[in-house]
Each structure stands twice: as C-alpha cells, then as structure tokens.
PDB file of C-alpha atoms in Angstrom:
ATOM      1  CA  MET A 283     -15.069 -13.847 -16.418  1.00 95.00           C
ATOM      2  CA  LYS A 284     -11.611 -12.427 -15.423  1.00 95.00           C
ATOM      3  CA  ILE A 285     -10.547 -12.518 -11.854  1.00 95.00           C
ATOM      4  CA  PHE A 286      -6.967 -12.695 -10.326  1.00 93.00           C
ATOM      5  CA  VAL A 287      -5.793 -14.839  -7.562  1.00 93.00           C
ATOM      6  CA  ASN A 288      -2.650 -14.498  -5.786  1.00 88.00           C
ATOM      7  CA  GLU A 289      -2.028 -11.830  -8.450  1.00 84.00           C
ATOM      8  CA  LYS A 290      -2.323 -14.196 -11.624  1.00 88.00           C
ATOM      9  CA  GLU A 291      -5.132 -13.909 -14.077  1.00 92.00           C
ATOM     10  CA  TYR A 292      -7.827 -16.764 -14.413  1.00 94.00           C
ATOM     11  CA  GLU A 293     -10.586 -16.523 -16.646  1.00 94.00           C
ATOM     12  CA  ILE A 294     -13.798 -18.565 -14.348  1.00 92.00           C
ATOM     13  CA  ASP A 295     -17.054 -19.330 -14.836  1.00 92.00           C
ATOM     14  CA  ASP A 296     -19.457 -16.944 -13.886  1.00 91.00           C
ATOM     15  CA  GLU A 297     -21.264 -18.837 -11.200  1.00 90.00           C
ATOM     16  CA  ILE A 298     -17.921 -19.935  -9.164  1.00 94.00           C
ATOM     17  CA  THR A 299     -17.681 -19.217  -5.612  1.00 96.00           C
ATOM     18  CA  LEU A 300     -14.907 -18.193  -3.338  1.00 96.00           C
ATOM     19  CA  TYR A 301     -15.292 -21.835  -1.797  1.00 96.00           C
ATOM     20  CA  GLN A 302     -15.516 -23.763  -5.309  1.00 96.00           C
ATOM     21  CA  LEU A 303     -12.529 -21.487  -6.340  1.00 95.00           C
ATOM     22  CA  LYS A 304     -10.298 -22.487  -3.043  1.00 96.00           C
ATOM     23  CA  GLY A 305     -11.437 -26.460  -3.663  1.00 96.00           C
ATOM     24  CA  ASN A 306     -10.225 -26.001  -7.265  1.00 95.00           C
ATOM     25  CA  LEU A 307      -6.851 -23.762  -7.026  1.00 94.00           C
ATOM     26  CA  LYS A 308      -5.819 -24.672  -3.021  1.00 94.00           C
ATOM     27  CA  PRO A 309      -7.747 -26.863  -1.140  1.00 96.00           C
ATOM     28  CA  ASP A 310      -5.240 -26.343   1.991  1.00 95.00           C
ATOM     29  CA  ALA A 311      -5.323 -22.920   2.247  1.00 95.00           C
ATOM     30  CA  ASP A 312      -6.656 -21.622   5.587  1.00 94.00           C
ATOM     31  CA  ILE A 313      -6.468 -17.815   5.015  1.00 96.00           C
ATOM     32  CA  ILE A 314      -8.745 -16.704   2.311  1.00 96.00           C
ATOM     33  CA  ILE A 315      -8.303 -12.781   1.130  1.00 96.00           C
ATOM     34  CA  TYR A 316     -10.885 -11.086  -0.792  1.00 96.00           C
ATOM     35  CA  ASN A 317     -10.489  -7.700  -2.184  1.00 95.00           C
ATOM     36  CA  GLY A 318      -8.497  -6.758   0.771  1.00 95.00           C
ATOM     37  CA  HIS A 319     -10.198  -8.180   3.575  1.00 95.00           C
ATOM     38  CA  ILE A 320      -9.595 -12.040   5.030  1.00 96.00           C
ATOM     39  CA  VAL A 321     -13.269 -13.633   4.944  1.00 96.00           C
ATOM     40  CA  ASN A 322     -14.929 -16.814   6.382  1.00 95.00           C
ATOM     41  CA  THR A 323     -18.119 -17.405   4.382  1.00 95.00           C
ATOM     42  CA  ASP A 324     -18.512 -18.097   0.626  1.00 96.00           C
ATOM     43  CA  ILE A 325     -19.232 -15.260  -1.800  1.00 95.00           C
ATOM     44  CA  ARG A 326     -20.164 -15.237  -5.493  1.00 96.00           C
ATOM     45  CA  LEU A 327     -17.632 -13.835  -7.443  1.00 96.00           C
ATOM     46  CA  LYS A 328     -17.579 -11.045 -10.004  1.00 95.00           C
ATOM     47  CA  SER A 329     -15.356 -10.029 -13.020  1.00 95.00           C
ATOM     48  CA  GLY A 330     -12.175  -8.056 -11.646  1.00 94.00           C
ATOM     49  CA  ASP A 331     -12.093  -9.810  -8.069  1.00 95.00           C
ATOM     50  CA  LYS A 332      -8.714 -10.015  -6.337  1.00 94.00           C
ATOM     51  CA  VAL A 333      -8.497 -13.037  -4.311  1.00 96.00           C
ATOM     52  CA  VAL A 334      -5.777 -14.788  -2.135  1.00 95.00           C
ATOM     53  CA  PHE A 335      -5.366 -17.862  -0.656  1.00 95.00           C
ATOM     54  CA  ILE A 336      -2.459 -18.555   2.090  1.00 95.00           C
ATOM     55  CA  LYS A 337      -1.772 -21.451   4.075  1.00 93.00           C
ATOM     56  CA  ARG A 338      -0.437 -20.621   7.418  1.00 94.00           C
ATOM     57  CA  GLY A 339       3.330 -21.593   7.888  1.00 93.00           C
ATOM     58  CA  GLU A 340       3.939 -22.582   4.422  1.00 91.00           C
ATOM     59  CA  LYS A 341       7.091 -20.110   2.704  1.00 87.00           C
ATOM     60  CA  PRO A 342       5.870 -18.998  -0.620  1.00 87.00           C
ATOM     61  CA  SER A 343       8.173 -18.910  -4.050  1.00 85.00           C
ATOM     62  CA  LYS A 344      10.304 -15.616  -4.396  1.00 81.00           C
ATOM     63  CA  GLU A 345       7.675 -14.674  -7.555  1.00 80.00           C
ATOM     64  CA  GLU A 346       4.382 -15.206  -5.306  1.00 85.00           C
ATOM     65  CA  LEU A 347       5.505 -13.467  -1.892  1.00 89.00           C
ATOM     66  CA  GLU A 348       5.712  -9.714  -3.320  1.00 86.00           C
ATOM     67  CA  TYR A 349       2.059 -10.180  -4.158  1.00 85.00           C
ATOM     68  CA  LEU A 350       1.228 -11.953  -1.001  1.00 89.00           C
ATOM     69  CA  MET A 351       2.919  -9.177   1.336  1.00 91.00           C
ATOM     70  CA  VAL A 352       0.083  -6.768  -0.194  1.00 90.00           C
ATOM     71  CA  ALA A 353      -2.610  -8.868   0.051  1.00 91.00           C
ATOM     72  CA  ARG A 354      -4.270  -7.014   2.650  1.00 91.00           C
ATOM     73  CA  HIS A 355      -3.957  -3.398   0.564  1.00 92.00           C
ATOM     74  CA  THR A 356      -6.741  -2.181  -0.820  1.00 90.00           C
ATOM     75  CA  PRO A 357      -7.583  -3.383  -4.462  1.00 88.00           C
ATOM     76  CA  GLY A 358      -5.552  -1.108  -6.771  1.00 88.00           C
ATOM     77  CA  VAL A 359      -3.230   0.597  -4.352  1.00 93.00           C
ATOM     78  CA  HIS A 360       0.111  -1.245  -4.894  1.00 92.00           C
ATOM     79  CA  GLU A 361       0.123  -0.717  -8.582  1.00 92.00           C
ATOM     80  CA  LYS A 362      -0.013   3.062  -8.130  1.00 95.00           C
ATOM     81  CA  LEU A 363       2.727   2.923  -5.012  1.00 97.00           C
ATOM     82  CA  LYS A 364       5.177   0.633  -7.022  1.00 96.00           C
ATOM     83  CA  LYS A 365       5.402   3.935  -9.261  1.00 97.00           C
ATOM     84  CA  GLY A 366       6.252   6.310  -6.423  1.00 98.00           C
ATOM     85  CA  ARG A 367       9.631   7.754  -5.809  1.00 98.00           C
ATOM     86  CA  VAL A 368      10.159   9.271  -2.460  1.00 98.00           C
ATOM     87  CA  ALA A 369      13.371  10.709  -0.453  1.00 98.00           C
ATOM     88  CA  ILE A 370      13.417  10.696   3.203  1.00 98.00           C
ATOM     89  CA  THR A 371      16.153  13.194   5.047  1.00 98.00           C
ATOM     90  CA  GLY A 372      16.540  12.625   8.296  1.00 98.00           C
ATOM     91  CA  LEU A 373      16.608   8.887   9.589  1.00 98.00           C
ATOM     92  CA  GLY A 374      16.042   9.215  13.490  1.00 97.00           C
ATOM     93  CA  GLY A 375      12.439   8.697  15.145  1.00 97.00           C
ATOM     94  CA  LEU A 376      10.453   9.828  12.273  1.00 98.00           C
ATOM     95  CA  GLY A 377      12.899   9.235   9.268  1.00 98.00           C
ATOM     96  CA  SER A 378      13.361   5.603  10.307  1.00 98.00           C
ATOM     97  CA  ASN A 379       9.456   4.680  11.199  1.00 98.00           C
ATOM     98  CA  ILE A 380       8.360   6.934   8.081  1.00 98.00           C
ATOM     99  CA  ALA A 381      10.944   4.369   5.658  1.00 98.00           C
ATOM    100  CA  VAL A 382       9.358   0.966   7.503  1.00 98.00           C
ATOM    101  CA  SER A 383       5.800   2.062   6.966  1.00 98.00           C
ATOM    102  CA  LEU A 384       6.382   3.360   3.317  1.00 98.00           C
ATOM    103  CA  ALA A 385       8.358   0.102   2.821  1.00 98.00           C
ATOM    104  CA  ARG A 386       5.586  -2.220   4.032  1.00 97.00           C
ATOM    105  CA  MET A 387       3.344  -0.057   1.904  1.00 97.00           C
ATOM    106  CA  GLY A 388       5.449  -1.058  -1.129  1.00 96.00           C
ATOM    107  CA  VAL A 389       6.289   2.444  -2.488  1.00 98.00           C
ATOM    108  CA  GLY A 390       8.394   1.493  -5.573  1.00 97.00           C
ATOM    109  CA  PHE A 391      11.640   3.894  -5.071  1.00 98.00           C
ATOM    110  CA  LEU A 392      13.174   5.172  -1.318  1.00 98.00           C
ATOM    111  CA  ARG A 393      15.826   7.165  -1.015  1.00 98.00           C
ATOM    112  CA  LEU A 394      17.260   7.356   2.357  1.00 98.00           C
ATOM    113  CA  ILE A 395      19.380   9.984   3.332  1.00 98.00           C
ATOM    114  CA  ASP A 396      21.439  10.790   6.738  1.00 98.00           C
ATOM    115  CA  PHE A 397      25.348  11.082   7.978  1.00 97.00           C
ATOM    116  CA  ASP A 398      24.587  10.060  11.623  1.00 97.00           C
ATOM    117  CA  VAL A 399      25.640   6.416  13.351  1.00 98.00           C
ATOM    118  CA  VAL A 400      23.365   4.437  15.149  1.00 98.00           C
ATOM    119  CA  GLU A 401      23.781   5.092  19.120  1.00 98.00           C
ATOM    120  CA  PRO A 402      22.245   4.009  22.392  1.00 98.00           C
ATOM    121  CA  SER A 403      19.738   6.742  22.841  1.00 97.00           C
ATOM    122  CA  ASN A 404      18.038   6.260  19.397  1.00 97.00           C
ATOM    123  CA  LEU A 405      16.735   2.893  20.520  1.00 97.00           C
ATOM    124  CA  ASN A 406      13.935   4.654  22.718  1.00 97.00           C
ATOM    125  CA  ARG A 407      12.304   6.049  19.584  1.00 97.00           C
ATOM    126  CA  GLN A 408      14.078   4.753  16.054  1.00 98.00           C
ATOM    127  CA  TYR A 409      13.570   1.947  14.102  1.00 98.00           C
ATOM    128  CA  TYR A 410      16.908   0.331  14.971  1.00 98.00           C
ATOM    129  CA  PHE A 411      18.311  -2.622  17.120  1.00 98.00           C
ATOM    130  CA  ILE A 412      20.908  -3.199  19.812  1.00 98.00           C
ATOM    131  CA  ASP A 413      23.101  -4.915  17.217  1.00 98.00           C
ATOM    132  CA  GLN A 414      23.289  -1.963  14.863  1.00 98.00           C
ATOM    133  CA  ILE A 415      25.026   0.393  17.481  1.00 98.00           C
ATOM    134  CA  GLY A 416      27.721   1.958  15.752  1.00 98.00           C
ATOM    135  CA  LEU A 417      26.448   1.537  12.327  1.00 98.00           C
ATOM    136  CA  LYS A 418      25.860   4.185   9.981  1.00 98.00           C
ATOM    137  CA  LYS A 419      21.979   4.804   9.993  1.00 98.00           C
ATOM    138  CA  THR A 420      21.616   4.366   6.098  1.00 98.00           C
ATOM    139  CA  GLU A 421      23.287   1.050   6.296  1.00 98.00           C
ATOM    140  CA  ALA A 422      21.349  -0.014   9.232  1.00 98.00           C
ATOM    141  CA  LEU A 423      17.967   0.995   8.124  1.00 98.00           C
ATOM    142  CA  LEU A 424      18.776  -0.601   4.601  1.00 98.00           C
ATOM    143  CA  GLU A 425      19.672  -3.522   6.256  1.00 98.00           C
ATOM    144  CA  THR A 426      16.137  -3.565   8.127  1.00 98.00           C
ATOM    145  CA  LEU A 427      14.244  -2.640   5.552  1.00 98.00           C
ATOM    146  CA  LEU A 428      15.678  -5.158   2.973  1.00 97.00           C
ATOM    147  CA  ARG A 429      14.026  -7.604   5.677  1.00 96.00           C
ATOM    148  CA  VAL A 430      10.681  -5.918   5.596  1.00 96.00           C
ATOM    149  CA  ASN A 431      10.583  -5.724   1.735  1.00 96.00           C
ATOM    150  CA  PRO A 432      13.164  -6.539  -0.426  1.00 96.00           C
ATOM    151  CA  TYR A 433      11.225  -5.804  -3.972  1.00 95.00           C
ATOM    152  CA  ILE A 434      11.408  -2.306  -3.775  1.00 95.00           C
ATOM    153  CA  THR A 435      14.252  -0.214  -4.763  1.00 98.00           C
ATOM    154  CA  TYR A 436      16.508   1.719  -2.157  1.00 98.00           C
ATOM    155  CA  ASP A 437      18.864   4.292  -2.556  1.00 98.00           C
ATOM    156  CA  ALA A 438      21.033   4.924   0.765  1.00 98.00           C
ATOM    157  CA  ILE A 439      23.287   8.340   0.492  1.00 98.00           C
ATOM    158  CA  ASP A 440      25.361   9.354   3.799  1.00 98.00           C
ATOM    159  CA  VAL A 441      25.820  12.638   3.291  1.00 98.00           C
ATOM    160  CA  LEU A 442      25.021  15.694   5.221  1.00 97.00           C
ATOM    161  CA  VAL A 443      22.257  17.550   3.439  1.00 97.00           C
ATOM    162  CA  ASP A 444      22.973  21.160   2.772  1.00 95.00           C
ATOM    163  CA  GLU A 445      21.856  23.894   0.498  1.00 95.00           C
ATOM    164  CA  ASN A 446      24.633  22.864  -1.921  1.00 96.00           C
ATOM    165  CA  ASN A 447      23.297  19.332  -2.006  1.00 97.00           C
ATOM    166  CA  VAL A 448      19.619  19.657  -2.245  1.00 97.00           C
ATOM    167  CA  LYS A 449      18.888  19.761  -5.806  1.00 97.00           C
ATOM    168  CA  ASP A 450      21.185  16.743  -6.325  1.00 97.00           C
ATOM    169  CA  LEU A 451      19.621  14.642  -3.721  1.00 98.00           C
ATOM    170  CA  PHE A 452      15.722  15.548  -4.520  1.00 98.00           C
ATOM    171  CA  ASP A 453      15.677  16.040  -8.204  1.00 97.00           C
ATOM    172  CA  ASP A 454      14.523  13.095  -9.318  1.00 98.00           C
ATOM    173  CA  VAL A 455      11.888  12.028  -6.725  1.00 98.00           C
ATOM    174  CA  ASP A 456       7.894  12.770  -5.977  1.00 97.00           C
ATOM    175  CA  VAL A 457       8.028  13.483  -2.708  1.00 98.00           C
ATOM    176  CA  ILE A 458      10.425  15.182  -0.427  1.00 98.00           C
ATOM    177  CA  VAL A 459       9.851  13.748   3.520  1.00 98.00           C
ATOM    178  CA  GLU A 460      11.646  16.109   5.860  1.00 98.00           C
ATOM    179  CA  ALA A 461      12.270  14.324   9.386  1.00 97.00           C
ATOM    180  CA  PHE A 462      15.138  16.391  11.171  1.00 95.00           C
ATOM    181  CA  ASP A 463      15.740  17.182  14.354  1.00 88.00           C
ATOM    182  CA  LYS A 464      16.874  20.761  14.545  1.00 88.00           C
ATOM    183  CA  ALA A 465      14.417  23.491  13.875  1.00 89.00           C
ATOM    184  CA  GLU A 466      17.078  25.449  11.332  1.00 93.00           C
ATOM    185  CA  THR A 467      18.183  22.331   9.313  1.00 94.00           C
ATOM    186  CA  LYS A 468      14.064  21.769   9.035  1.00 94.00           C
ATOM    187  CA  ALA A 469      13.552  25.505   8.019  1.00 94.00           C
ATOM    188  CA  MET A 470      16.642  25.319   5.510  1.00 96.00           C
ATOM    189  CA  LEU A 471      15.654  22.121   3.668  1.00 96.00           C
ATOM    190  CA  ILE A 472      12.168  23.481   3.004  1.00 96.00           C
ATOM    191  CA  LYS A 473      12.990  26.873   2.202  1.00 95.00           C
ATOM    192  CA  SER A 474      15.496  25.491  -0.283  1.00 96.00           C
ATOM    193  CA  CYS A 475      13.079  22.806  -2.030  1.00 96.00           C
ATOM    194  CA  MET A 476      10.251  25.528  -2.189  1.00 95.00           C
ATOM    195  CA  LYS A 477      12.611  27.600  -4.200  1.00 95.00           C
ATOM    196  CA  LEU A 478      14.294  24.428  -6.308  1.00 96.00           C
ATOM    197  CA  PHE A 479      11.160  22.670  -6.937  1.00 96.00           C
ATOM    198  CA  PRO A 480       8.012  24.749  -6.397  1.00 94.00           C
ATOM    199  CA  ASP A 481       5.991  21.568  -8.064  1.00 94.00           C
ATOM    200  CA  LYS A 482       7.228  18.760  -5.412  1.00 96.00           C
ATOM    201  CA  ILE A 483       5.040  18.162  -2.527  1.00 97.00           C
ATOM    202  CA  ILE A 484       7.129  18.484   0.652  1.00 98.00           C
ATOM    203  CA  ILE A 485       5.913  16.608   4.113  1.00 98.00           C
ATOM    204  CA  GLY A 486       7.521  17.961   7.110  1.00 97.00           C
ATOM    205  CA  ALA A 487       6.790  17.756  11.339  1.00 97.00           C
ATOM    206  CA  SER A 488       7.130  20.324  14.023  1.00 95.00           C
ATOM    207  CA  GLY A 489       6.405  19.839  17.634  1.00 94.00           C
ATOM    208  CA  VAL A 490       6.210  15.997  18.305  1.00 96.00           C
ATOM    209  CA  ALA A 491       7.858  16.119  21.845  1.00 94.00           C
ATOM    210  CA  GLY A 492       6.756  14.700  24.857  1.00 95.00           C
ATOM    211  CA  VAL A 493       3.742  12.023  25.802  1.00 95.00           C
ATOM    212  CA  HIS A 494       0.737  14.954  25.217  1.00 96.00           C
ATOM    213  CA  ASP A 495      -2.306  13.635  23.579  1.00 96.00           C
ATOM    214  CA  THR A 496      -1.640  12.493  20.332  1.00 96.00           C
ATOM    215  CA  SER A 497      -4.838  14.091  19.160  1.00 96.00           C
ATOM    216  CA  LEU A 498      -3.121  17.412  19.345  1.00 96.00           C
ATOM    217  CA  LEU A 499      -1.368  16.247  16.155  1.00 98.00           C
ATOM    218  CA  ARG A 500      -2.339  17.902  13.146  1.00 97.00           C
ATOM    219  CA  VAL A 501      -1.616  18.293   9.648  1.00 97.00           C
ATOM    220  CA  GLU A 502      -1.380  22.166   8.319  1.00 97.00           C
ATOM    221  CA  ARG A 503      -0.396  23.192   4.658  1.00 96.00           C
ATOM    222  CA  ILE A 504       1.975  25.940   4.250  1.00 92.00           C
ATOM    223  CA  GLY A 505       1.866  27.572   1.076  1.00 85.00           C
ATOM    224  CA  LYS A 506       1.159  25.676  -2.495  1.00 87.00           C
ATOM    225  CA  ASN A 507       2.634  22.104  -1.619  1.00 94.00           C
ATOM    226  CA  VAL A 508       4.065  21.876   1.850  1.00 97.00           C
ATOM    227  CA  TYR A 509       2.667  19.796   4.601  1.00 97.00           C
ATOM    228  CA  ILE A 510       3.394  20.095   8.323  1.00 97.00           C
ATOM    229  CA  VAL A 511       2.280  17.291  10.925  1.00 98.00           C
ATOM    230  CA  GLY A 512       3.120  18.201  14.427  1.00 97.00           C
ATOM    231  CA  ASP A 513       1.353  20.288  17.450  1.00 96.00           C
ATOM    232  CA  PHE A 514       3.450  23.198  16.658  1.00 94.00           C
ATOM    233  CA  ILE A 515       4.311  23.710  20.383  1.00 94.00           C
ATOM    234  CA  ASN A 516       5.798  20.976  21.835  1.00 93.00           C
ATOM    235  CA  GLU A 517       9.467  20.598  20.627  1.00 90.00           C
ATOM    236  CA  ALA A 518      12.257  18.799  21.753  1.00 89.00           C
ATOM    237  CA  LYS A 519      14.399  20.456  25.139  1.00 88.00           C
ATOM    238  CA  PRO A 520      15.283  20.050  28.694  1.00 92.00           C
ATOM    239  CA  GLY A 521      12.524  18.319  30.534  1.00 92.00           C
ATOM    240  CA  GLU A 522      10.602  17.292  27.112  1.00 92.00           C
ATOM    241  CA  GLY A 523      11.720  14.385  25.753  1.00 94.00           C
ATOM    242  CA  LEU A 524      11.202  12.226  22.240  1.00 94.00           C
ATOM    243  CA  MET A 525       9.484   9.100  22.739  1.00 94.00           C
ATOM    244  CA  ALA A 526       8.524   6.333  20.621  1.00 96.00           C
ATOM    245  CA  THR A 527       4.946   6.530  21.001  1.00 97.00           C
ATOM    246  CA  ARG A 528       4.208  10.374  20.074  1.00 97.00           C
ATOM    247  CA  VAL A 529       6.899  10.198  17.708  1.00 97.00           C
ATOM    248  CA  ALA A 530       5.752   6.736  15.584  1.00 97.00           C
ATOM    249  CA  VAL A 531       2.128   8.355  15.475  1.00 98.00           C
ATOM    250  CA  ALA A 532       3.664  11.528  13.697  1.00 98.00           C
ATOM    251  CA  ALA A 533       6.046   9.517  11.528  1.00 98.00           C
ATOM    252  CA  ASN A 534       3.126   7.686  10.355  1.00 98.00           C
ATOM    253  CA  MET A 535       1.092  11.025   9.983  1.00 98.00           C
ATOM    254  CA  GLN A 536       3.875  11.490   7.649  1.00 98.00           C
ATOM    255  CA  ALA A 537       4.000   8.741   5.989  1.00 98.00           C
ATOM    256  CA  ASN A 538       0.403   8.605   5.375  1.00 98.00           C
ATOM    257  CA  LEU A 539       0.238  11.759   3.340  1.00 98.00           C
ATOM    258  CA  VAL A 540       2.838  10.228   1.086  1.00 98.00           C
ATOM    259  CA  ILE A 541       0.622   7.529   0.459  1.00 98.00           C
ATOM    260  CA  ARG A 542      -2.299   9.630  -0.090  1.00 97.00           C
ATOM    261  CA  TYR A 543      -0.348  12.123  -2.490  1.00 97.00           C
ATOM    262  CA  LEU A 544       1.030   8.828  -4.511  1.00 97.00           C
ATOM    263  CA  LEU A 545      -2.729   7.829  -4.514  1.00 97.00           C
ATOM    264  CA  GLY A 546      -3.983  11.082  -5.788  1.00 96.00           C
ATOM    265  CA  LEU A 547      -6.001  11.645  -2.810  1.00 95.00           C
ATOM    266  CA  LEU A 548      -4.091  14.892  -1.540  1.00 89.00           C
ATOM    267  CA  LYS A 549      -6.536  17.731  -3.411  1.00 73.00           C
ATOM    268  CA  ASP A 550      -6.396  21.261  -3.509  1.00 56.00           C
TER     269      ASP A 550
END
C-alpha cells in the first residue's frame, strides 16, 4: 500500500506499524506526527496515511523543511491552500497579524498593500519589531514573513488605495481582505470591490477596539460575498484604544474566514 512519509510516497507492506516504519526510515526521530497529530503509541498504518518523523534540534534540508512546517495541518489542507491568492490591504494591527497567520498556514500567494511606515505606537498590537521602526510597513512585514515562511509568493505594494487603483490591485486574487483603520476607507474599498468584483470574497472588520469580551466578536455576512468580523459597536476613539489581545482575535477570525473559503467551507 502507499503512504506518505515527510511528503514522499512510499510503498509499504500492509501489516507494517508506525514504530516499525520509524525503525526502518528514521530510528532517531523523537517526534512522530500521524495525519496531523503527534502520537506516542504504535499504530497499524493504512493506505493514504501521512507520517512525519522529526528529530528535535535537527535542521532539515531546504527541500524537506517546507513540508515539515505544515506537518501539523489537517491532511489535504496544504495542497489546497498553496493554490490560494489573497490580497491584504492595510498592514496595521489587523492586516499584519492576518498576513502572519496566512503565511504560517501556507497560502500560496499573498499581496501586501500599505503606504505607511512603522512607528512606535504601532508596536502595542502590530506584528512589527523595534528595529523596524521607520521602515515602510510593506518592507518590514515582507522581511518578517520571509522568516516565517519563505516557500510562498509575496507581492508587497507600497501604495495608497483609492477608487482609481482598486481594479488593478485586486483583479487577480481570490480573496480581498480589508484591514483599514478608518471607517470611510473601509466603506470605499468594500463598495468599490462589490461593484467591480461581484463574485469575489471580501473579508473586513468593524468594532474591534478596547478590551471588551472577545465573545462579542462575531461574523456577519453582508450581501452575497462580504463577511465582516467585529462587535460593530466598539470603534477606536479617545478613551477606547486598540489593544493587541482583541485586535489579534479579530485578525485571526478574518484569517480563518480566508482559510475556510479557500478550503470550500464557506457555504451559502
């Protein structure tokens, strides 16, 4: 029967077990991942299983590393996500965190759009570092993402999004992620994209400020293909700041919607 070990196809005997396979292929492995889950007991293997053997502290080859990074994925997910094309516009608290999560998931193409620079007050919630202060956000985030996952394609565009460049920026992607701070910019982008791309998925956010109960955050569907994450009440204003904890929760809710769409799990 055929199974996959560290993403390579092997033909093995029908009666072989997980530990027997480890002894044959990598006896010094101390982490065994079976169909996305770390296991510590022997298992009779079956056709189509995916097995990963890892030795702690051992740096794998470049060819092997890409597959070991996604070893904890649910089987079948990585292959679908590699085909996905996503644009993230606004690389602040929402966008920078969304980008990191999608890179870790292995989405094949990420377009990163912003025109601003990293400044000290960004660091309380945005995925930047002190030594990146003064850099363009596109440059700084690209630098970080290449350290997270160098095996996907990035397209960093330093530009202010307006009604005149929406078509060119988003025409060739599957999903448009709105991650702006200002309500009027959010509205402009969503309205323009709904008009230009009626069949594309648009994922935005509204109401993620403060340290309110994260259970208030929810997903609402607006029209045919627009999904908005937030509590729709608590916007940033004097006395109501943007904090890492709640912003990151909302960002990852947006990222998870992207993943669910690319996997075909967002249903009408």
